[in-house]
PDB file of C-alpha atoms in Angstrom:
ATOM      1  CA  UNK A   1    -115.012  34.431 101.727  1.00 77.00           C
ATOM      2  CA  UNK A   2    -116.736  35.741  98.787  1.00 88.00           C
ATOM      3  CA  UNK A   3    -115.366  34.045  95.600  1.00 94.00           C
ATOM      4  CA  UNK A   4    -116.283  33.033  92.007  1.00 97.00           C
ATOM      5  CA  UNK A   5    -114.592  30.220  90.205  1.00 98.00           C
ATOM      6  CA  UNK A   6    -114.612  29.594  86.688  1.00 98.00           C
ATOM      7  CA  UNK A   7    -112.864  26.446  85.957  1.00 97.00           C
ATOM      8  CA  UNK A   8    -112.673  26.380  82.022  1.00 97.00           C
ATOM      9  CA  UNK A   9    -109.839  28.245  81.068  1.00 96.00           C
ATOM     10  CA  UNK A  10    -110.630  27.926  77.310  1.00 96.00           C
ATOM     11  CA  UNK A  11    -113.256  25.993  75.530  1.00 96.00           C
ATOM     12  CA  UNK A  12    -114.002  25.383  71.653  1.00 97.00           C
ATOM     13  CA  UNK A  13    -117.829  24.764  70.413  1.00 98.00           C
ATOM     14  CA  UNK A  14    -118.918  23.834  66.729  1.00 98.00           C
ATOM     15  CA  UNK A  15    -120.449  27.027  65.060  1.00 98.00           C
ATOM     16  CA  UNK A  16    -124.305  26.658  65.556  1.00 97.00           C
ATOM     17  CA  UNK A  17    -124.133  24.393  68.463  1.00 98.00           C
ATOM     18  CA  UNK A  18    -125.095  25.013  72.492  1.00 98.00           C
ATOM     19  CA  UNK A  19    -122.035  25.533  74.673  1.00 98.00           C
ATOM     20  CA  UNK A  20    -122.277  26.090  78.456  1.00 98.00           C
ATOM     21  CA  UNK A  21    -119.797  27.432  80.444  1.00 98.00           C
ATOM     22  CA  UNK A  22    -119.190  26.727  83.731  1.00 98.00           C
ATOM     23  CA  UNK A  23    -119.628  28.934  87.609  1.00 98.00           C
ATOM     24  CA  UNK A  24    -119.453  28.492  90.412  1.00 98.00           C
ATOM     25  CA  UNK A  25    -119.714  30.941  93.351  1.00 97.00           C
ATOM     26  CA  UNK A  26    -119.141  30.941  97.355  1.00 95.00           C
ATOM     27  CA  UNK A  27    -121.099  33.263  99.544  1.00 93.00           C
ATOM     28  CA  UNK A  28    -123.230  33.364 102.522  1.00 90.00           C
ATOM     29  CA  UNK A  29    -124.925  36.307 101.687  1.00 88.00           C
ATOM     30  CA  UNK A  30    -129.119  35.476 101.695  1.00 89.00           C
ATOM     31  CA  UNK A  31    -129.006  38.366  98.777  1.00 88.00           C
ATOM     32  CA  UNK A  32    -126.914  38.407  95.652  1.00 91.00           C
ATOM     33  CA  UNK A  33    -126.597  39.097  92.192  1.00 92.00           C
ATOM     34  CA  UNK A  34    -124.659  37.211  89.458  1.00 95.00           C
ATOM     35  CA  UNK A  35    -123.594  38.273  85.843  1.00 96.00           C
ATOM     36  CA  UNK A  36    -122.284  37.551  82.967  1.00 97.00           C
ATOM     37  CA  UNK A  37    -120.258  39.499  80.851  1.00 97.00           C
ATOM     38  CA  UNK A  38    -118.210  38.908  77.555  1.00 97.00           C
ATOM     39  CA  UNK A  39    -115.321  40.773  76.717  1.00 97.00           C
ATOM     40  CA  UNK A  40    -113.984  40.527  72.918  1.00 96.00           C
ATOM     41  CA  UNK A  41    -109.981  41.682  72.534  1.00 94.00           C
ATOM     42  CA  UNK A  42    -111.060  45.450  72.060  1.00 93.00           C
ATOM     43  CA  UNK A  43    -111.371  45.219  76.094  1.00 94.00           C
ATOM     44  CA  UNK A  44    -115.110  46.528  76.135  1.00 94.00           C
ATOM     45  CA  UNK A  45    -117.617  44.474  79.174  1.00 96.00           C
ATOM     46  CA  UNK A  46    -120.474  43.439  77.569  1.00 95.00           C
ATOM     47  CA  UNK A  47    -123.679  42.686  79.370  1.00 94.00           C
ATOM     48  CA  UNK A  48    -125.499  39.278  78.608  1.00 96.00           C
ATOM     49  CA  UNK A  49    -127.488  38.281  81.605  1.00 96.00           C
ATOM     50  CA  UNK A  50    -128.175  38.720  85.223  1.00 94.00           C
ATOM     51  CA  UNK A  51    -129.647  36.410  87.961  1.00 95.00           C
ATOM     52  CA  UNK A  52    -131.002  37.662  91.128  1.00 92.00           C
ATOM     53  CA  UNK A  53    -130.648  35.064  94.299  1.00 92.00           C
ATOM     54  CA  UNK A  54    -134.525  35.148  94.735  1.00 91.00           C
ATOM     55  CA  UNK A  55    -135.452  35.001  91.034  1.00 91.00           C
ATOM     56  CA  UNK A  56    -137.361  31.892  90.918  1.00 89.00           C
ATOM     57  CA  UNK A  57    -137.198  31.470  87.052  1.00 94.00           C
ATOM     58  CA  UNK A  58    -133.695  31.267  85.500  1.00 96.00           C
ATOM     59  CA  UNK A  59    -133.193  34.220  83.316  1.00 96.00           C
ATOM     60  CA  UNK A  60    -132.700  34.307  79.822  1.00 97.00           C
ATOM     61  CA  UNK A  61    -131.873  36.625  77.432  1.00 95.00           C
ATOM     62  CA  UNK A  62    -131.979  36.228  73.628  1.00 97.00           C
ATOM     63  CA  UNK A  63    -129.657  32.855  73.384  1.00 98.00           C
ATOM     64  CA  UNK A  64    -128.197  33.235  76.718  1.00 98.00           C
ATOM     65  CA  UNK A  65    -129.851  31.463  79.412  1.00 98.00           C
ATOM     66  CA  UNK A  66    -128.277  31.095  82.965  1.00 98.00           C
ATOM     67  CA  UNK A  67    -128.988  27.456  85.038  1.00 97.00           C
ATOM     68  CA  UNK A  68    -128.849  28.904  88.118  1.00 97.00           C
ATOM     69  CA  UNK A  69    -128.976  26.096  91.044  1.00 97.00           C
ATOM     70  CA  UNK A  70    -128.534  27.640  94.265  1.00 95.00           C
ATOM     71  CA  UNK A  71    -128.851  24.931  96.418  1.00 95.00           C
ATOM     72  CA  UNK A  72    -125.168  23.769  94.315  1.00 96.00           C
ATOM     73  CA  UNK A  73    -124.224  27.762  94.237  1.00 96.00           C
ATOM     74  CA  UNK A  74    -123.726  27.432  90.551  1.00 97.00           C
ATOM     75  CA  UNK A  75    -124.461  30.001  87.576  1.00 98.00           C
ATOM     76  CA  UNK A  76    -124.100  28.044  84.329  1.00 98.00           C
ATOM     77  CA  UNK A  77    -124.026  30.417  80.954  1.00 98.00           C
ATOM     78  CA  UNK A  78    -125.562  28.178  78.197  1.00 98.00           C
ATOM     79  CA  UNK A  79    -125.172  29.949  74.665  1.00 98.00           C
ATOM     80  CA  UNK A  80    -127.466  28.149  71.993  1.00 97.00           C
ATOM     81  CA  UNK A  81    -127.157  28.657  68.364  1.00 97.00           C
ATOM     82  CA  UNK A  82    -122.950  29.717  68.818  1.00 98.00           C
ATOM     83  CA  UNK A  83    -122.055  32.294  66.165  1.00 98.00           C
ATOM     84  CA  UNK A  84    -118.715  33.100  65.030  1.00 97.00           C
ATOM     85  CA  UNK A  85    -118.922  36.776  66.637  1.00 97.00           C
ATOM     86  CA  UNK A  86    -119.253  35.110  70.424  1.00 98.00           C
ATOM     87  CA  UNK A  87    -115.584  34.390  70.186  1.00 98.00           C
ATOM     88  CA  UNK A  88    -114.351  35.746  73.476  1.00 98.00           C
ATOM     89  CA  UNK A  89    -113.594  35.732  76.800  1.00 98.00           C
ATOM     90  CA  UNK A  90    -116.484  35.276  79.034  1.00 98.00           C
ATOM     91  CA  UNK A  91    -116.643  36.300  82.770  1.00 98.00           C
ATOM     92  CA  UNK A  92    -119.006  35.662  85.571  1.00 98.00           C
ATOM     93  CA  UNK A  93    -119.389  38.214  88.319  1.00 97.00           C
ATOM     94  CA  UNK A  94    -121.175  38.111  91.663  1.00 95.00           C
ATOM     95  CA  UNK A  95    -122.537  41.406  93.680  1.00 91.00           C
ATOM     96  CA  UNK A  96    -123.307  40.447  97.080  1.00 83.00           C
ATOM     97  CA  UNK A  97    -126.597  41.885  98.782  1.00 72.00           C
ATOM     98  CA  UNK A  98    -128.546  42.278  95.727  1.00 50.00           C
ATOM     99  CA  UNK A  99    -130.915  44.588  97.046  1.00 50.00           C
ATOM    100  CA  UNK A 100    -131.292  46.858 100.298  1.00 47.00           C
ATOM    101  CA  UNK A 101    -128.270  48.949 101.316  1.00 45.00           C
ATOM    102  CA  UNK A 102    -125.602  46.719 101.164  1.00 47.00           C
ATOM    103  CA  UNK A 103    -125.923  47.602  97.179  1.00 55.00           C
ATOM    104  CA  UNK A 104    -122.425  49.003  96.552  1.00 71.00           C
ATOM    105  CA  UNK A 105    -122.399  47.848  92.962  1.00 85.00           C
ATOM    106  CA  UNK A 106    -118.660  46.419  93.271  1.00 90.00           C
ATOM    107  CA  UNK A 107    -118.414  43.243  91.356  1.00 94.00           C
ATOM    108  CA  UNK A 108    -116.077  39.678  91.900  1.00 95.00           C
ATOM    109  CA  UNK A 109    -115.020  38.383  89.022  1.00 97.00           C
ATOM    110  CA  UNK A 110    -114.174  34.835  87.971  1.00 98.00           C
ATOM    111  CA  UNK A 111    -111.060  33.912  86.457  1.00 97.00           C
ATOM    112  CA  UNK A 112    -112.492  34.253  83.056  1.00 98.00           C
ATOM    113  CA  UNK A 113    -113.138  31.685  80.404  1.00 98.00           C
ATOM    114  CA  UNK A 114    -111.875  31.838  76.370  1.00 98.00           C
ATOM    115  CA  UNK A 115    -114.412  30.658  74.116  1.00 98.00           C
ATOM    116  CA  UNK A 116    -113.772  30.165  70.222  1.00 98.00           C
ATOM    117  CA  UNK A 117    -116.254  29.205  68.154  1.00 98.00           C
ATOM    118  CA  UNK A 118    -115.021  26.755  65.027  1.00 97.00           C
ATOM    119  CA  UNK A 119    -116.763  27.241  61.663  1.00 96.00           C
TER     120      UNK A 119
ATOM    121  CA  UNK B   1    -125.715  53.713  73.204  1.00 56.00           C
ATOM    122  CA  UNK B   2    -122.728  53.640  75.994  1.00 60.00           C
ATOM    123  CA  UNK B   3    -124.352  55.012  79.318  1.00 90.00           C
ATOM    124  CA  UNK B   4    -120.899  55.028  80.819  1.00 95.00           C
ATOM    125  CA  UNK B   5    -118.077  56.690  79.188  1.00 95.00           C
ATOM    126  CA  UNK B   6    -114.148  56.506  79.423  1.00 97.00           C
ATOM    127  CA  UNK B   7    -111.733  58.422  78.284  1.00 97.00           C
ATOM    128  CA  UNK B   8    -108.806  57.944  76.912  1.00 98.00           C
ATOM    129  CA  UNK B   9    -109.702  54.496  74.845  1.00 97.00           C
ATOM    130  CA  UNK B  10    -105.909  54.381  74.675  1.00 97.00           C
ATOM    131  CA  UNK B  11    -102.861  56.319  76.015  1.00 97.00           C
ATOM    132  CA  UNK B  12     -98.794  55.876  75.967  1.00 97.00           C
ATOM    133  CA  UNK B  13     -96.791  57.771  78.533  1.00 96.00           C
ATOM    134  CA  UNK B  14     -93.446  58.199  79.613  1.00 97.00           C
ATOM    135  CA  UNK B  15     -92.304  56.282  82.579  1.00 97.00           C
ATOM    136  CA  UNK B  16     -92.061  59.229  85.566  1.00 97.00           C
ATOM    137  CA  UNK B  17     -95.048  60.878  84.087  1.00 98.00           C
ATOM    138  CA  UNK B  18     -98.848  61.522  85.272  1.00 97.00           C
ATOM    139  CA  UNK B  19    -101.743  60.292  83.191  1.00 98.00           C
ATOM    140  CA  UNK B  20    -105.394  60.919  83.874  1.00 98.00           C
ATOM    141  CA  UNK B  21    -108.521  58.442  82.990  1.00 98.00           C
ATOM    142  CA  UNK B  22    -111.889  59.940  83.035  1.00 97.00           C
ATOM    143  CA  UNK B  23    -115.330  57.823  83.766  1.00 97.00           C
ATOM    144  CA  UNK B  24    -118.361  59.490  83.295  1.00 96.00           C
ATOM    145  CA  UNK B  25    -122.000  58.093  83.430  1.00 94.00           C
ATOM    146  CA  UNK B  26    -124.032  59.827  80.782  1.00 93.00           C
ATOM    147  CA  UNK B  27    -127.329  59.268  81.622  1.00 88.00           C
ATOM    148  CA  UNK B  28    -127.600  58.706  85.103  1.00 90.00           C
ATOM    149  CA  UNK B  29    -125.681  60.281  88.337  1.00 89.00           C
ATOM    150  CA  UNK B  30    -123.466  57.867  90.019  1.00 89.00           C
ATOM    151  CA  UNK B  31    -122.795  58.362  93.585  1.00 87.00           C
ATOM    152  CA  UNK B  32    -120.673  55.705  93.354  1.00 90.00           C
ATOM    153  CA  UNK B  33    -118.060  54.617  91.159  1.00 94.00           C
ATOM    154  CA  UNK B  34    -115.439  51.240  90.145  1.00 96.00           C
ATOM    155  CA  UNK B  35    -112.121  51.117  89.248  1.00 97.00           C
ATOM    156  CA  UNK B  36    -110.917  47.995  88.091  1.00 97.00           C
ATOM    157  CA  UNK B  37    -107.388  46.732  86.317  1.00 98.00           C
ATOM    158  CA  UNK B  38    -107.016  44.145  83.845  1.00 97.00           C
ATOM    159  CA  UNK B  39    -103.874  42.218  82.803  1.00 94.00           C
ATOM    160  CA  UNK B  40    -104.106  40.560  79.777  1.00 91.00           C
ATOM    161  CA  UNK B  41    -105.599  37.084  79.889  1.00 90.00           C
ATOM    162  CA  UNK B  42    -106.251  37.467  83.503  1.00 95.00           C
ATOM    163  CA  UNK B  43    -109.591  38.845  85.440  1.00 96.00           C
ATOM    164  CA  UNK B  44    -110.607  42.306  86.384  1.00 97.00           C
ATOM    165  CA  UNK B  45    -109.652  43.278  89.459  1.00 96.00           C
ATOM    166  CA  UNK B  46    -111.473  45.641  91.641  1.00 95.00           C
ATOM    167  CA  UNK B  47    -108.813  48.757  92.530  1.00 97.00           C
ATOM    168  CA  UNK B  48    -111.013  50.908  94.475  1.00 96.00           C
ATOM    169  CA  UNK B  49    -114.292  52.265  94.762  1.00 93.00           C
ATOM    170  CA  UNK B  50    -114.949  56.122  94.032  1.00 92.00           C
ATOM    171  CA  UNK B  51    -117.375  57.477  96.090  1.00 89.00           C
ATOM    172  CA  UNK B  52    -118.570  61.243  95.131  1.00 88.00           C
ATOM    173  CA  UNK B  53    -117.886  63.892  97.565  1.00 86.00           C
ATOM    174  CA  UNK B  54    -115.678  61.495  99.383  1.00 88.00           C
ATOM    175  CA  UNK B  55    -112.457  60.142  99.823  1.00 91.00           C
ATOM    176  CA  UNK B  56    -112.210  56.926  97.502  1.00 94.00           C
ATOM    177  CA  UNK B  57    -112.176  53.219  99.353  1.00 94.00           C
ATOM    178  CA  UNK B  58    -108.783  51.289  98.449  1.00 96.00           C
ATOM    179  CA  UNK B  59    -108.678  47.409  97.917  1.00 95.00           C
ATOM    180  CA  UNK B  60    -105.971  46.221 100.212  1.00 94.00           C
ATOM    181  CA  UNK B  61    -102.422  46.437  97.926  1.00 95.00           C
ATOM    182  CA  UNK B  62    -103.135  49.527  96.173  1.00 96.00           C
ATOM    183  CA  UNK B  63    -101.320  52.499  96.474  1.00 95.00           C
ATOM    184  CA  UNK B  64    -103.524  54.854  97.054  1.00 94.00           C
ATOM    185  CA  UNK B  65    -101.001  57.883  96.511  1.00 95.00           C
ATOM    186  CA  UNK B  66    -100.267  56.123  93.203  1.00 97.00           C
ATOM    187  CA  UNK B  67    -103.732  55.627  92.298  1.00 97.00           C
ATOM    188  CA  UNK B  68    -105.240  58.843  92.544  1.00 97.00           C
ATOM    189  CA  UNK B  69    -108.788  58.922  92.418  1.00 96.00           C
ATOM    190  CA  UNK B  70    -111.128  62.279  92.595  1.00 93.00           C
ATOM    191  CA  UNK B  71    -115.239  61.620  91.984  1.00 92.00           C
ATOM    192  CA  UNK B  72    -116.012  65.708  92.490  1.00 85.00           C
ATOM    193  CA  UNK B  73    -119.861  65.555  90.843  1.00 91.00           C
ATOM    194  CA  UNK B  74    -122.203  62.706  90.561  1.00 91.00           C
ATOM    195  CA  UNK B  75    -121.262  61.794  86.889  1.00 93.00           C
ATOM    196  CA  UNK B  76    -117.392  62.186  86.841  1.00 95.00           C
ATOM    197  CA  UNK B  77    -114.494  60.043  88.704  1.00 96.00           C
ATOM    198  CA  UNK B  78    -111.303  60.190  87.673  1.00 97.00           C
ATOM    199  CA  UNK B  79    -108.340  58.090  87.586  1.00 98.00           C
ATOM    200  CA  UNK B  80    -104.706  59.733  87.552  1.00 98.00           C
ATOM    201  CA  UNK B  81    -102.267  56.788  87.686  1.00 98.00           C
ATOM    202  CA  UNK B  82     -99.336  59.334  89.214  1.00 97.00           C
ATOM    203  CA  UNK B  83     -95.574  58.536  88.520  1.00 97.00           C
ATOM    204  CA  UNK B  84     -95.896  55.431  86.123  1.00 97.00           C
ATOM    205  CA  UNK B  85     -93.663  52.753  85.389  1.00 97.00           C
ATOM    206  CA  UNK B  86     -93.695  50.359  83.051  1.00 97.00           C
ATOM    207  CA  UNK B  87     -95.323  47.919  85.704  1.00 96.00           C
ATOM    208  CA  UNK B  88     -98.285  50.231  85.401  1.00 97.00           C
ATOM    209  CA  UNK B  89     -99.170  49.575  82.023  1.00 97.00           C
ATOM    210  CA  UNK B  90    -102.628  47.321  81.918  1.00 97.00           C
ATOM    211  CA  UNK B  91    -106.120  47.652  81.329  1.00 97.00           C
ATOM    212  CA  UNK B  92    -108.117  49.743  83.265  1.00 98.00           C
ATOM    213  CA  UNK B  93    -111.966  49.843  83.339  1.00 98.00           C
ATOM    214  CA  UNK B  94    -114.308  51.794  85.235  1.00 97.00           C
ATOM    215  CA  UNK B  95    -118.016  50.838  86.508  1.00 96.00           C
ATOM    216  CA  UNK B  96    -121.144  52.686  87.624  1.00 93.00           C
ATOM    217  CA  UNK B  97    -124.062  51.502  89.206  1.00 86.00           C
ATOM    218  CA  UNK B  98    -127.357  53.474  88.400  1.00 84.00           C
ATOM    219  CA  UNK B  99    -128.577  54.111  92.176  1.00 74.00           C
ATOM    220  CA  UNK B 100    -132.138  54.960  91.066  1.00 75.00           C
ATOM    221  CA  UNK B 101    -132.445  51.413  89.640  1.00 70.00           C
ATOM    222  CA  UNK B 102    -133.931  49.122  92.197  1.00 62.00           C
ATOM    223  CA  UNK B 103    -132.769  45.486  91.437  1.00 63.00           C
ATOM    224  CA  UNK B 104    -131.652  43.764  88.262  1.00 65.00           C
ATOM    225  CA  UNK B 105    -128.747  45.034  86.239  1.00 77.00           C
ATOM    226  CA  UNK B 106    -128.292  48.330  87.381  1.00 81.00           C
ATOM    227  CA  UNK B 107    -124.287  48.350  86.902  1.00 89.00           C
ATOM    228  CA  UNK B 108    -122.345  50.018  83.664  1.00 92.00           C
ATOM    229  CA  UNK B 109    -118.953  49.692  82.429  1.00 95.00           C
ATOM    230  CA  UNK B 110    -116.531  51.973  80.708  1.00 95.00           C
ATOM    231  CA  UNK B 111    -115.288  51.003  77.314  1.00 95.00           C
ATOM    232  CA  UNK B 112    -111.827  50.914  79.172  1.00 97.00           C
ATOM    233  CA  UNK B 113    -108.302  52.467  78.788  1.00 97.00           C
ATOM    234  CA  UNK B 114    -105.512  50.895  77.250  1.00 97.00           C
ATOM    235  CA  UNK B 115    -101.925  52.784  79.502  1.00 98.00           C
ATOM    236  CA  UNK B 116     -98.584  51.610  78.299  1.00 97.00           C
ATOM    237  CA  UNK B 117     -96.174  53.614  79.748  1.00 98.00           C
ATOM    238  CA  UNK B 118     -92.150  53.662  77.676  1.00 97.00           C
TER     239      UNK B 118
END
């Protein structure tokens, strides 16, 4: 079964410091994609970065980076530099077949987790 | 800018009452279409998918005659949650993937709709 897992229900980092948080994913699709999103409380889904299964390199994007290690089907979000404003909740998403025409675009989310960022 | 947009942001109804959530992609056509829902705290979960000129393709446990979803031209599904209850009231949030996209991130939500239904 197709499944993300996101155990950190809520985690606190010291403003300007690196935080990761933590996913995990189960597939046997050879092709997938996997997200991250952040969601502040006015409900909107931010973008922050996506990782194809056959991107060598792990993407980053600004002061997200994603440790992706597919052999341990993991998607780590690492946030350098935490600011105030990246309060939120923070979900990873997976979209099996990445390419070809098994590309529906529907999305599994993880359970979600609730990052606050102290001053 | 938003690429996807949903409408209402917000909307209170009466319990027995219809109430209608558009999702329109802006600068792309969207054959297909997401409908998630959203309790608070908890993770988006995928309703149905809204395929244009077709009927729409339930997730197992939702009522499709209660979830009414219509995707009549490649930049426009609707949501009409028919007959609401209280129970109903939640987050909902639409998606669109950009078909003409190859690879990467080539998916776009709504800015969501808040339903409380009295």
């Amino acid at each position: 079964a197709q499944k993300i897992t996101q155990t950190q229900p809520g985690m606190f980092v010291q403003e300007k410091e690196a935080v990761t948080l933590d996913c995990t994913y189960d597939t046997s699709d050879p092709s997938y994609g996997l997200f991250w999103y952040k969601q502040p409380s006015s409900g909107e889904m931010i973008f922050l970065i996506y990782q194809g299964s056959y991107d060598q390199q792990n993407a980053t994007e600004g002061r997200y980076s994603l440790n992706f290690q597919k052999a341990r089907k993991s998607a780590n979000l690492v946030i350098s530099a935490s600011q105030l404003g990246d309060s939120a909740m923070y979900f990873c998403a997976m979209r099996p077949s990445a390419h070809g025409s098994g590309n529906t675009g529907k999305l599994i989310f993880g359970q979600g987790t609730t990052l606050q960022v102290k001053p | 800018g938003a690429v996807v947009s949903q409408h209402p942001s917000r909307v209170i109804c009466k319990s027995g009452t219809s109430v209608k959530i558009e999702c329109r992609s802006l600068d792309f056509q969207a054959t297909t279409m997401f409908w998630y829902r959203q309790f608070p705290k908890q993770s988006l979960m995928l309703m149905a998918t809204s395929n244009e000129g077709s009927k729409a393709t339930y997730e197992q446990g939702v009522e499709k005659d209660k979830f009414l979803i219509n995707h009549a031209s490649l930049t426009l599904s609707t949501l009409t949650v028919t007959s609401a209850h209280p129970e109903d009231s939640s987050f909902y949030i639409c998606s669109a993937r950009d078909s003409d996209r190859g690879s990467g991130n080539t998916i776009y939500f709504g800015e969501g709709s808040w339903l409380t239904v009295v």
